[in-house]
Short mmCIF file of C-alpha atoms in Angstrom, two decimals:
data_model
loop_
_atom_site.label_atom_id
_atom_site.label_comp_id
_atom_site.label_asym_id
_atom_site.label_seq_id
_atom_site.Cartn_x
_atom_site.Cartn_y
_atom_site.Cartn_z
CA UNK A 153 68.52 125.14 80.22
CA UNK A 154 72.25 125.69 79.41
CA UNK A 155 74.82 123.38 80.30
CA UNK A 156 76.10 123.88 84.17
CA UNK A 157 79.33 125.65 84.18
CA UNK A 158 81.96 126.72 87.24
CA UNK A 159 82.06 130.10 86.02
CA UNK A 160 79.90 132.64 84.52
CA UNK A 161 81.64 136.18 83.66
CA UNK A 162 78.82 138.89 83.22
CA UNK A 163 79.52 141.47 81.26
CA UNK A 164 77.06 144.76 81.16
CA UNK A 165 78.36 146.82 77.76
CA UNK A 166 76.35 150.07 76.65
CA UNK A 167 78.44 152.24 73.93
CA UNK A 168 81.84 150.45 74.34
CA UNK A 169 82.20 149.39 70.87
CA UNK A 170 86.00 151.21 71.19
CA UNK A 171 86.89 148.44 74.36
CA UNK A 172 84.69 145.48 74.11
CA UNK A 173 86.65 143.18 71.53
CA UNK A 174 90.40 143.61 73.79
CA UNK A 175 88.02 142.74 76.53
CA UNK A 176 86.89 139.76 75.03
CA UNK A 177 90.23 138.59 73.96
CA UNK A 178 91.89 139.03 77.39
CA UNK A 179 88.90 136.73 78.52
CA UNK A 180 89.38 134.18 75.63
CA UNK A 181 92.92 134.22 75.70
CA UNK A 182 92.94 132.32 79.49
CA UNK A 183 93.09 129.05 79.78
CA UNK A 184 90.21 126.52 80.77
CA UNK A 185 87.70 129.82 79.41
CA UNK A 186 86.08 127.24 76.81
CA UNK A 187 84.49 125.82 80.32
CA UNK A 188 83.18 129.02 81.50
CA UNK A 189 80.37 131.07 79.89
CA UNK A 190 79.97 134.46 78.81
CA UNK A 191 76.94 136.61 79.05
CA UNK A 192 77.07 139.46 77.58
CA UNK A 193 74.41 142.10 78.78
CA UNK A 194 73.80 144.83 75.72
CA UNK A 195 72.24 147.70 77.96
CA UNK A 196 70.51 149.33 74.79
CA UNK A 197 73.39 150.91 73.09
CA UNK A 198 73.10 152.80 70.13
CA UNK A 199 76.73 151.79 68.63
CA UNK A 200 77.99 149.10 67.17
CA UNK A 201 78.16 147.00 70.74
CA UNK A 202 75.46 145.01 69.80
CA UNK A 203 76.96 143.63 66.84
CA UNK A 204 80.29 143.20 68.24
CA UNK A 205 78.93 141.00 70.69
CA UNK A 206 76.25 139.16 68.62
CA UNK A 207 79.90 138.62 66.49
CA UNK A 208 81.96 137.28 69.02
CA UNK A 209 78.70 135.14 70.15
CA UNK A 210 78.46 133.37 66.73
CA UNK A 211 82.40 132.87 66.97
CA UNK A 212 82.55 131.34 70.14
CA UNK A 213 79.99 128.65 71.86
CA UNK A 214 80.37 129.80 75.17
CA UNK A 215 79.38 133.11 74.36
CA UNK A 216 75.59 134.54 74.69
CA UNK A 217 74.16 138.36 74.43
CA UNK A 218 71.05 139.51 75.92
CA UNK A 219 69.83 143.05 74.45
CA UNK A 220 67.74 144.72 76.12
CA UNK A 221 66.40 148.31 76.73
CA UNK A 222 69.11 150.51 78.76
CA UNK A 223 68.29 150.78 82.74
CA UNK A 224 72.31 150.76 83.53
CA UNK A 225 74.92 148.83 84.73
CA UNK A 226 73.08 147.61 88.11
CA UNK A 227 69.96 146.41 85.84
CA UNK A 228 72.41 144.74 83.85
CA UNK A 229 74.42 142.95 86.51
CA UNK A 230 70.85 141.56 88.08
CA UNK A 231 69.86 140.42 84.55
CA UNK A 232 73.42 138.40 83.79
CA UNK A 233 73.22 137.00 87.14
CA UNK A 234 69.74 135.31 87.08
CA UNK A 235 70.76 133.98 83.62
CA UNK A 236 74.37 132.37 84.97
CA UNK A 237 74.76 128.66 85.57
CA UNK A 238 77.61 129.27 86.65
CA UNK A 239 78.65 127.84 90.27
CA UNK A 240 80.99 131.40 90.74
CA UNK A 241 80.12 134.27 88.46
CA UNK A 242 82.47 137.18 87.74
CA UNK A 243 81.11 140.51 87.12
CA UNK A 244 83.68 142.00 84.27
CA UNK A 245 83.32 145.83 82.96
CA UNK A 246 83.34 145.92 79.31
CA UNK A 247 85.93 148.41 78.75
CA UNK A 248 88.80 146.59 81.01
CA UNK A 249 90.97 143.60 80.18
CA UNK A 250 92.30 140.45 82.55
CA UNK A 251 95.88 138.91 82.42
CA UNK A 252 95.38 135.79 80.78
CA UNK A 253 97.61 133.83 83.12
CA UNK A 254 96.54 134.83 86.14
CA UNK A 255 92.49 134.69 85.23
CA UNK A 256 93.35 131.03 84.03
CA UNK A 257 94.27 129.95 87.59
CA UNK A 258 90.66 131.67 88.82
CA UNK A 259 88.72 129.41 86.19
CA UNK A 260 90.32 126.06 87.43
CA UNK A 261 90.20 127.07 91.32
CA UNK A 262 86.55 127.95 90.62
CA UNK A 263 85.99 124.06 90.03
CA UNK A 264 87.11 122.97 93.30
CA UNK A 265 86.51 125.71 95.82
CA UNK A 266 83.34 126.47 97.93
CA UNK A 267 84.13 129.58 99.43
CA UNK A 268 81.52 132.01 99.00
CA UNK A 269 84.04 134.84 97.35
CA UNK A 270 87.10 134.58 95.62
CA UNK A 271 89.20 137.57 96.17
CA UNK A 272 92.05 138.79 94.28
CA UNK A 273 93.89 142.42 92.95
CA UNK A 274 94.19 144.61 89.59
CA UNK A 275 96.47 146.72 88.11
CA UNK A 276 95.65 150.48 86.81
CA UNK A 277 95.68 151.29 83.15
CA UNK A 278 95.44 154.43 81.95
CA UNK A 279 93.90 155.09 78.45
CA UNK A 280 95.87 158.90 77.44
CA UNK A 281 99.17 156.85 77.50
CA UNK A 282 98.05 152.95 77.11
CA UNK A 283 100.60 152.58 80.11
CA UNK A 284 100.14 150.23 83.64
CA UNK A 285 99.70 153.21 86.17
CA UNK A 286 102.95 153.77 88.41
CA UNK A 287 101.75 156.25 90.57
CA UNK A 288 98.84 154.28 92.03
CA UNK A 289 99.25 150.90 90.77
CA UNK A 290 98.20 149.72 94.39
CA UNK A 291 95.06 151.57 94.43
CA UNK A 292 93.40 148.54 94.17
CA UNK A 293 95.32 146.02 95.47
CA UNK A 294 94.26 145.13 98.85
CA UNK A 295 97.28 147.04 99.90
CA UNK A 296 95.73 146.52 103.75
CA UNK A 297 96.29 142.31 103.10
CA UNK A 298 99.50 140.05 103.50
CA UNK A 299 100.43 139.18 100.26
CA UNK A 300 100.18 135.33 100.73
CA UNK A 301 97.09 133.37 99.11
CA UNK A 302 94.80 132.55 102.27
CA UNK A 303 91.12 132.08 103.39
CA UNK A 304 89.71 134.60 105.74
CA UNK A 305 85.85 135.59 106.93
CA UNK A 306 84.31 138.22 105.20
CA UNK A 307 84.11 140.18 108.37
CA UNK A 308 88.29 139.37 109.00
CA UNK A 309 88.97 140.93 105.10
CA UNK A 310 87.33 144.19 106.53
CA UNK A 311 88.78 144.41 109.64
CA UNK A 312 92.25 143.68 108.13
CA UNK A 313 91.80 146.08 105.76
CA UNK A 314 90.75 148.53 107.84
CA UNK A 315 93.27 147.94 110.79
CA UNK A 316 95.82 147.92 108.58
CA UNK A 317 95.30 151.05 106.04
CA UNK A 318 92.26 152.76 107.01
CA UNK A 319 90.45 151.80 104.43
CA UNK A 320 89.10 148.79 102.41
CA UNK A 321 88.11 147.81 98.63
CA UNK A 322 84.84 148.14 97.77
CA UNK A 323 85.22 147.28 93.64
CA UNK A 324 82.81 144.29 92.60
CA UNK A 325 85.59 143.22 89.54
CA UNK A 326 87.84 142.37 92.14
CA UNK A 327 86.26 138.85 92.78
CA UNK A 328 84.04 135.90 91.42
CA UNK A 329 81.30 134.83 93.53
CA UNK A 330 79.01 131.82 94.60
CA UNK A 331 76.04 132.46 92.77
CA UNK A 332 73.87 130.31 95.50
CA UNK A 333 75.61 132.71 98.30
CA UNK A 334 74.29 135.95 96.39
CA UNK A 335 71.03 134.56 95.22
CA UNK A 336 70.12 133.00 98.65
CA UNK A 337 71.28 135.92 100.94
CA UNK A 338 69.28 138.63 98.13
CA UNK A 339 72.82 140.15 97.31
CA UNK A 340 72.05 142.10 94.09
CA UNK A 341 72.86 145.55 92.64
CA UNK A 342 70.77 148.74 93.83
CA UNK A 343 69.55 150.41 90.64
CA UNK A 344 69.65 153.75 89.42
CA UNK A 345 73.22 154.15 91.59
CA UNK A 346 76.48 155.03 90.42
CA UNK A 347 79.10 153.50 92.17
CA UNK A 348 76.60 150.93 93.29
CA UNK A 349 79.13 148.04 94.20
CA UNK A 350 80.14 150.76 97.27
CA UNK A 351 77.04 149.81 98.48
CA UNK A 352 76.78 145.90 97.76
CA UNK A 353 80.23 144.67 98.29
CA UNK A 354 80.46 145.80 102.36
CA UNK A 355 76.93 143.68 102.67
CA UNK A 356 78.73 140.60 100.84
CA UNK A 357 82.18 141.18 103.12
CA UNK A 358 79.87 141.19 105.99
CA UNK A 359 77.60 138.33 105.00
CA UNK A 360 80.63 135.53 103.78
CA UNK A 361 81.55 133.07 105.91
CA UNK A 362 84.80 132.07 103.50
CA UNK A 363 86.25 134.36 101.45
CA UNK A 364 89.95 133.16 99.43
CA UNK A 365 92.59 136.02 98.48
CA UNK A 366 94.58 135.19 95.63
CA UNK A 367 97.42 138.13 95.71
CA UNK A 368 97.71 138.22 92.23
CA UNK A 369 97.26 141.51 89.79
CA UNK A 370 94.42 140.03 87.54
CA UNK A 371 92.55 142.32 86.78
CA UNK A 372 93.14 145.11 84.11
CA UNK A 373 91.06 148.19 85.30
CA UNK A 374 90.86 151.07 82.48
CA UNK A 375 90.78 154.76 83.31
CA UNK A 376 89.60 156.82 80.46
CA UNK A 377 87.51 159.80 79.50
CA UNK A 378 84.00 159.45 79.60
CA UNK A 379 83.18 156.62 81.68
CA UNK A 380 80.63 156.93 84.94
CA UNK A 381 83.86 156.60 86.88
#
């Protein structure tokens, strides 16, 4: 059984051998990570993923790869998340990056707080120019939300949101969960979806009693030819 962490961070990779590694290191590179775990999900690619990962796993202790046959990102999400033993886990794309800083401050709040979500925003990169996206660098920052760090209800995030701008969120990278909340309330990805996390993150909004925002850019998100996005 491996050792109980605060934090899991599940990452699903298939053919990113390009991305994975400055993923990796924007993980490594926060501080406290040496007290979370990472699960790496190999979704049967045919590149040199696999041994990326199996390299960074014999590198690093807190590191662990699961190969498997490819059934997608959903498949892969479901598998990470019934190996976590992690109290939160934190569902990271393999081709995107987190500011060090900022992610360190979600590993240490993750060993104190018992909210069922932790909530927080991310900056736009795009790939042609390897520069932070001005023209919608909000697109994904709970632009509908006061920019103070607070606790609402699931239910309150949504109708903010959506009172507000119209709109809401619906991006699972954008938080780290309780991993009793999602296992107990059957929370889990739809396979065989794309955009799946459309459908799974107004059921979680809906279902959380606590949810804390952190309005803090912390996550990296990558736009670039060729992904399912």
């Amino acid at each position: 059984m491996p050792e109980r962490k605060t934090l899991s961070v599940i990452i699903p990779a298939f053919n990113v051998e390009k991305y994975l590694a400055e993923g990796l290191d924007s993980l490594l590179a926060s501080e406290g990570i040496d007290e979370a775990e990472l699960i790496i999900i190999d979704d049967g690619s045919f590149d040199k993923t696999g041994e990326i990962a199996d390299k960074y796993a014999s590198d690093h202790r807190n590191i662990r790869v699961i190969h498997k046959e490819n059934e997608g990102p959903s498949a892969a999400r479901n598998t990470g998340l019934a190996e976590a033993s992690g109290t939160y886990v934190f569902f990271f794309d393999s081709d995107d990056m987190v500011v060090p800083e900022l992610f360190s401050k979600v590993i240490e709040l993750t060993k104190s707080a018992s909210d069922d979500m932790l909530l927080w925003d991310s900056e736009l990169l795009y790939e042609t120019h390897n520069l932070l996206a001005p023209k919608h660098r909000d697109y994904f920052a709970h632009s509908g939300l006061e920019k103070v760090e607070r606790t609402y209800t699931g239910k309150g995030i949504l109708e903010t949101q959506l009172r507000n701008t119209g709109d809401f969120v619906a991006t699972i990278w954008l938080g780290a969960y309780r991993r009793e909340f999602l296992m107990s309330n059957e929370l889990f990805f739809e396979k065989d979806l794309i955009h799946e996390d459309e459908l799974l993150l107004p059921r979680i909004f809906i279902t959380a009693k606590s949810v804390h925002y952190i309005p803090e850019k912390i996550y990296i998100y990558r736009i670039r030819p060729g992904s399912i996005m």
